[in-house]
mmCIF file of C-alpha atoms in Angstrom:
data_model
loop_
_atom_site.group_PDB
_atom_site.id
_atom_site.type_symbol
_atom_site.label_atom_id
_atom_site.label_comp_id
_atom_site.label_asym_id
_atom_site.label_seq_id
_atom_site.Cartn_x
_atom_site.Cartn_y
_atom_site.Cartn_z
ATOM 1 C CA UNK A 5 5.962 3.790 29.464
ATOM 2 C CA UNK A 6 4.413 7.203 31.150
ATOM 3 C CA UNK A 7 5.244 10.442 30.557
ATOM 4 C CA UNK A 8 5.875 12.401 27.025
ATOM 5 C CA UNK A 9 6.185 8.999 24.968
ATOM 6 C CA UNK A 10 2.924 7.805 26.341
ATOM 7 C CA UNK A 11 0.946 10.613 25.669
ATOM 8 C CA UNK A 12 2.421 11.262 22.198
ATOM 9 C CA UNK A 13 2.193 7.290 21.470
ATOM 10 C CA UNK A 14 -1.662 7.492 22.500
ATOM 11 C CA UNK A 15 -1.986 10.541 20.233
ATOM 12 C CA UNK A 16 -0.207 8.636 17.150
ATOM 13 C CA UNK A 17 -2.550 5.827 17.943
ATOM 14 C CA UNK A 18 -6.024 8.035 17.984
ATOM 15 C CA UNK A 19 -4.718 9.985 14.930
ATOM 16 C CA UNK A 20 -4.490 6.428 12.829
ATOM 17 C CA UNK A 21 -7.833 5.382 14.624
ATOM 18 C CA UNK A 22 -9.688 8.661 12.957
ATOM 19 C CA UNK A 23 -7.556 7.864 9.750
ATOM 20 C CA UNK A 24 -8.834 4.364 9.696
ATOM 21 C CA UNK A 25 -12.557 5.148 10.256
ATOM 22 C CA UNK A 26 -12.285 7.748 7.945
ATOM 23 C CA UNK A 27 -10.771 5.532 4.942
ATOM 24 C CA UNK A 28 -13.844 2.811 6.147
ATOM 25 C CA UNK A 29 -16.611 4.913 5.666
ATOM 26 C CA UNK A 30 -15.562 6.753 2.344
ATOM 27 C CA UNK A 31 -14.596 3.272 0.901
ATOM 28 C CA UNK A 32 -18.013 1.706 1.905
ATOM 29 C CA UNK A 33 -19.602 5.008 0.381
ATOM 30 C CA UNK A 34 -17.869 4.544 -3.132
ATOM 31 C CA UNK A 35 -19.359 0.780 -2.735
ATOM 32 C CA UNK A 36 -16.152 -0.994 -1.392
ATOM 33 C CA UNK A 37 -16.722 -4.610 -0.682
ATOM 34 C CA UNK A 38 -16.547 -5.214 3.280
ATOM 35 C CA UNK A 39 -14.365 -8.518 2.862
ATOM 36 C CA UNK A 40 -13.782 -10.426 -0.404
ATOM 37 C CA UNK A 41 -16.802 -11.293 -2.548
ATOM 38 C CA UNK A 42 -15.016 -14.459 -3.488
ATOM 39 C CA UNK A 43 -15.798 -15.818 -0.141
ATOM 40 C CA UNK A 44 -13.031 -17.787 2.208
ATOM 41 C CA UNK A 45 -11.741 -16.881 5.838
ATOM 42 C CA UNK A 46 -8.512 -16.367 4.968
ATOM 43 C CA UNK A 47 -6.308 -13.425 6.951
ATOM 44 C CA UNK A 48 -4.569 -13.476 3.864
ATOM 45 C CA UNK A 49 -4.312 -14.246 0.020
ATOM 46 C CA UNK A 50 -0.569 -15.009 -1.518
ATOM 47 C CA UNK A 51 -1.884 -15.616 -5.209
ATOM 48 C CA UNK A 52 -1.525 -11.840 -7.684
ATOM 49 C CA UNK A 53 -3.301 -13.632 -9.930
ATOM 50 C CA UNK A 54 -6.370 -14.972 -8.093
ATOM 51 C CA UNK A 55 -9.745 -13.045 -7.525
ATOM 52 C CA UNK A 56 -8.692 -12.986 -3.447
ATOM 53 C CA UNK A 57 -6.018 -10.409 -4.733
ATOM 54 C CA UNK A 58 -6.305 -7.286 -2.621
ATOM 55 C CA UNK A 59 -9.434 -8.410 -0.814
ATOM 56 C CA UNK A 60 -8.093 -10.201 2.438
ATOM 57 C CA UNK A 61 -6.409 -8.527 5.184
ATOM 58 C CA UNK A 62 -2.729 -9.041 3.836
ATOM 59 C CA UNK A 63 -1.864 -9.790 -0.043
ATOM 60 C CA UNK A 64 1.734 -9.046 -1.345
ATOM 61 C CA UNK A 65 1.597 -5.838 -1.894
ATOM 62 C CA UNK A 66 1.083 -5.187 1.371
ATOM 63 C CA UNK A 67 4.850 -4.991 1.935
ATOM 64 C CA UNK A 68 4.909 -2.054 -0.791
ATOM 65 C CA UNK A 69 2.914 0.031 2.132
ATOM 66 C CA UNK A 70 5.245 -0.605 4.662
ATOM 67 C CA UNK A 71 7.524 1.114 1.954
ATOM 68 C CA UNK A 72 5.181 3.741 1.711
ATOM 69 C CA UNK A 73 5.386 4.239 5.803
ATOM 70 C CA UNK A 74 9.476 3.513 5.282
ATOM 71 C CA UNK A 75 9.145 6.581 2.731
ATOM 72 C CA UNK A 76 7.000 9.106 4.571
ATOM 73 C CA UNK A 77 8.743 9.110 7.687
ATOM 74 C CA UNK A 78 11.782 9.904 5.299
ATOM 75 C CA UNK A 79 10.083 12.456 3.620
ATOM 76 C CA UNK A 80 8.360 14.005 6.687
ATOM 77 C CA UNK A 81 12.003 14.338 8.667
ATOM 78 C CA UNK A 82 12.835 16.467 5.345
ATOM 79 C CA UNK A 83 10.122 18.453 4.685
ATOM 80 C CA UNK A 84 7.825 18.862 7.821
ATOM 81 C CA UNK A 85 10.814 19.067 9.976
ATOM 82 C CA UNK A 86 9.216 21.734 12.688
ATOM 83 C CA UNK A 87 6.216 19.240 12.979
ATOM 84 C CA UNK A 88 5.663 17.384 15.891
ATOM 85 C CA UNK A 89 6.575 13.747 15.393
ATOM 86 C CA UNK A 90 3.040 13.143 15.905
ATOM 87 C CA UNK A 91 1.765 15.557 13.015
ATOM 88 C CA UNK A 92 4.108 14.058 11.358
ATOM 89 C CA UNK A 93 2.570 10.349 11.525
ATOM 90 C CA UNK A 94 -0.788 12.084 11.112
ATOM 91 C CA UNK A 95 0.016 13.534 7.526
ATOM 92 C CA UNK A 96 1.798 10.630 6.044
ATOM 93 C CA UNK A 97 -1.255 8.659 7.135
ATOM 94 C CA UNK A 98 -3.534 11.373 5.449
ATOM 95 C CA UNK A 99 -1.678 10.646 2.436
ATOM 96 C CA UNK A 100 -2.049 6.930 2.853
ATOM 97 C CA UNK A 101 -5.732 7.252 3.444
ATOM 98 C CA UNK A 102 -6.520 9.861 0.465
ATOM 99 C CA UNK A 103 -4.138 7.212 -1.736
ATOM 100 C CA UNK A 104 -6.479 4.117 -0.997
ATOM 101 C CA UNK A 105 -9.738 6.185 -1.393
ATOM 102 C CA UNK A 106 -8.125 7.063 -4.893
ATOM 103 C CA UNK A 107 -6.609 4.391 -5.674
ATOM 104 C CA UNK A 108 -10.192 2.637 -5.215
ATOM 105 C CA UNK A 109 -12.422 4.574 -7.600
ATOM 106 C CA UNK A 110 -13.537 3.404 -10.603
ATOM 107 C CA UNK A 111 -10.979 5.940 -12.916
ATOM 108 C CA UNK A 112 -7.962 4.631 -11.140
ATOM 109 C CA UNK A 113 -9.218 0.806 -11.067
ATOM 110 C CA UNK A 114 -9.785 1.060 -14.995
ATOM 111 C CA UNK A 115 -5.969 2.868 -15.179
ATOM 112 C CA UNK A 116 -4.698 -0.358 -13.261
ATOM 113 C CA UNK A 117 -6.416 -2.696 -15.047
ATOM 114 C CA UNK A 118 -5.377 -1.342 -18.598
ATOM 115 C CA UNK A 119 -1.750 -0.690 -17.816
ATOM 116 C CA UNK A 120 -0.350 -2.819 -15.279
ATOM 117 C CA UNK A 121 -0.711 -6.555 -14.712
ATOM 118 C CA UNK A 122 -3.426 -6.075 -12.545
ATOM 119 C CA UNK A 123 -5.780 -6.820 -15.421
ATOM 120 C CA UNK A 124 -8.465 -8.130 -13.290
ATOM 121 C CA UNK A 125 -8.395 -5.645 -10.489
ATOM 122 C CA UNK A 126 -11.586 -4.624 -9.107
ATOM 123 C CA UNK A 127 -10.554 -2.603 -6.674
ATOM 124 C CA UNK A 128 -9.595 -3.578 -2.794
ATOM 125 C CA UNK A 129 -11.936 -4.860 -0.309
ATOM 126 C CA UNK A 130 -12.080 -2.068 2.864
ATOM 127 C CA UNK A 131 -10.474 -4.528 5.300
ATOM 128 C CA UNK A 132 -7.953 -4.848 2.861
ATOM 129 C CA UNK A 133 -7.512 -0.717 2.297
ATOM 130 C CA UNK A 134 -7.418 -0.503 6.732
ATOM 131 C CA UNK A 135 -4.578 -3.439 6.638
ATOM 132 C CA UNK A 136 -2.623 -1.173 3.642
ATOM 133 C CA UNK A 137 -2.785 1.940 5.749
ATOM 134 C CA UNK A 138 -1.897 -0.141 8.673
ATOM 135 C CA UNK A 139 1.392 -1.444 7.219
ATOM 136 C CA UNK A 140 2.266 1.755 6.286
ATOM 137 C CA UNK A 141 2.279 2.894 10.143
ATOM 138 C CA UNK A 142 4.353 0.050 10.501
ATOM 139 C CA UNK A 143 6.533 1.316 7.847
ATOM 140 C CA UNK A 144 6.609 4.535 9.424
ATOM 141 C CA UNK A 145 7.122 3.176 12.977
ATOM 142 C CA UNK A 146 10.401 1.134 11.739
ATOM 143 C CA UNK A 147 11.660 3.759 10.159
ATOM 144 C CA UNK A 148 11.213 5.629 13.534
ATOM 145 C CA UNK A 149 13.107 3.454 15.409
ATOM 146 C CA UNK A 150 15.710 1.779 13.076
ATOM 147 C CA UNK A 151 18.837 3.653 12.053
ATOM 148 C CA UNK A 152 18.193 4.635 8.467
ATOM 149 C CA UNK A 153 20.391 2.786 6.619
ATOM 150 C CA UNK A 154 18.625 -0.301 7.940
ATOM 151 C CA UNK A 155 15.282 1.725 6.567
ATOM 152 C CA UNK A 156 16.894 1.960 3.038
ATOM 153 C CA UNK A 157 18.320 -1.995 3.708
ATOM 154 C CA UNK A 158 14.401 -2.391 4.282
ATOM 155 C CA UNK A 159 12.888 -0.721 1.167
ATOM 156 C CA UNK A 160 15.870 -1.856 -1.208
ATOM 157 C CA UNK A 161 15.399 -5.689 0.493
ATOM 158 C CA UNK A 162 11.566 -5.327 -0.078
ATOM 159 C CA UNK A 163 11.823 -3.985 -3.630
ATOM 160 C CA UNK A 164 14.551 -6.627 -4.609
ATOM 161 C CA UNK A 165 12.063 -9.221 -3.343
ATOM 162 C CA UNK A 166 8.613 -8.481 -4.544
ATOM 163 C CA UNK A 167 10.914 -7.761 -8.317
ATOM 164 C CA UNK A 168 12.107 -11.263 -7.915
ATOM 165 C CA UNK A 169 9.166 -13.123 -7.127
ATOM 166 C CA UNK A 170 6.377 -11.086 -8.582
ATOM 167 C CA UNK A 171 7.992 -9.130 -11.351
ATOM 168 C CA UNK A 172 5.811 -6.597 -9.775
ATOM 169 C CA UNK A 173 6.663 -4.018 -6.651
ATOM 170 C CA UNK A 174 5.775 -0.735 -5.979
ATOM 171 C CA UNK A 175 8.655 1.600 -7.827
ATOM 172 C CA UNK A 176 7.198 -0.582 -10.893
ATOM 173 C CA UNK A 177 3.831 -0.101 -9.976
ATOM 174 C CA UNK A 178 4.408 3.306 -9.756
ATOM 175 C CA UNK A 179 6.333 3.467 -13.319
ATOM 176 C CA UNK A 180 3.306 1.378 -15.059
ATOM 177 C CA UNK A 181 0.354 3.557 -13.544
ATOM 178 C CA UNK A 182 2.062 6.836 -15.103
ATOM 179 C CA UNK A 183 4.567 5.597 -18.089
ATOM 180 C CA UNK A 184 2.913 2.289 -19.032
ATOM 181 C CA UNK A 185 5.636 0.489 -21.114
ATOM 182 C CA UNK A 186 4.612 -2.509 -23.212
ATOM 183 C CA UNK A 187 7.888 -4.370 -22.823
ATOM 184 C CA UNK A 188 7.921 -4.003 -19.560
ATOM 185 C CA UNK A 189 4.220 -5.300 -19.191
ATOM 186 C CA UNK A 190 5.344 -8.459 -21.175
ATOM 187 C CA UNK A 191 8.128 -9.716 -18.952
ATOM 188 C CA UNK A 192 5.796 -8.777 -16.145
ATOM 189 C CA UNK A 193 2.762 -11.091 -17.374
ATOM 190 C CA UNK A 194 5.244 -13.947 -18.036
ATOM 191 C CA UNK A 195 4.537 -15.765 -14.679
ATOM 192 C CA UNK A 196 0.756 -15.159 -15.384
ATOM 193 C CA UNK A 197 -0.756 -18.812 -15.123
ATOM 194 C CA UNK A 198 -2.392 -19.812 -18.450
ATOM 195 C CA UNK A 199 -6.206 -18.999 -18.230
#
């Protein structure tokens, strides 16, 4: 590839480089773990319910930020529609970034673990944050080249799944964090492994 696509492809890529080192060095700052404290060598960790949650490279929910990416690149072609396609990537991984830093302070780690199943969330390891803003580049970048009825195929197949398996996913992540609902907790927990 030369030309336009490889210049704006090499922008894209130092744009989520800056993102990335940005997200590492606030999240070591607030006291991030580099890896999981748990130990292991694992790329990944399968288990919601183990202590390896969120602190390995990939966990389930990293398929909820390839919705994210699946979501922003929807939103962006919307709302930012005179952007360039590569200010476009830049801001939905701005938002990405500014979610994980958030989403790992001690406020919004208490809100998780009091009103989702994530009772014994401590927050995600910085590897883990990088891989979650990675996948939702990857989100983004599907959604740039698939038609986007495949992207909705995508988010609807990826929602179906994680509601299926994990009685967890990110629309009910999202309605948990800001209307908790007790029922809705309760069939949730059901596949919780007896302590």
């Amino acid at each position: 590839m030369s030309g336009p696509e490889s210049g704006s492809l090499r922008r894209s890529l130092l744009v989520m480089l800056l993102w990335l080192a940005l997200a590492a060095l606030v999240l070591t700052a607030q006291g991030r773990d580099p890896w999981c404290r748990q130990g292991g060598l694992s790329p990944w960790s399968w288990d919601i319910w183990s202590p390896h949650n969120s602190q390995h490279l990939m966990d389930p929910y990293t398929f909820s930020h390839v919705q994210h990416g699946l979501l922003f690149y929807a939103l962006g072609r919307v709302l930012l529609r005179r952007w360039s396609p590569t200010a476009r990537f830049g801001a939905a991984l701005g938002v990405e970034t500014v979610w994980e830093i958030l989403e790992n302070t001690d406020r919004m780690i208490e809100r998780y673990r009091t009103v989702t199943i994530s009772l014994d969330y401590f927050g995600d390891s910085v590897l883990n944050s990088l891989a979650d803003i990675a996948a939702c580049a990857a989100g983004y970048g599907l959604a740039g080249v698939l038609p986007a009825w495949i992207s909705v195929a995508l988010f609807v197949a990826v929602e179906g799944a994680m509601v299926l398996v994990l009685r967890d996913s990110l629309l009910l992540n999202i309605w948990m964090l800001l209307a908790p609902s007790e029922r809705l907790m309760r069939w949730q927990m059901a596949l919780r492994p007896p302590a």
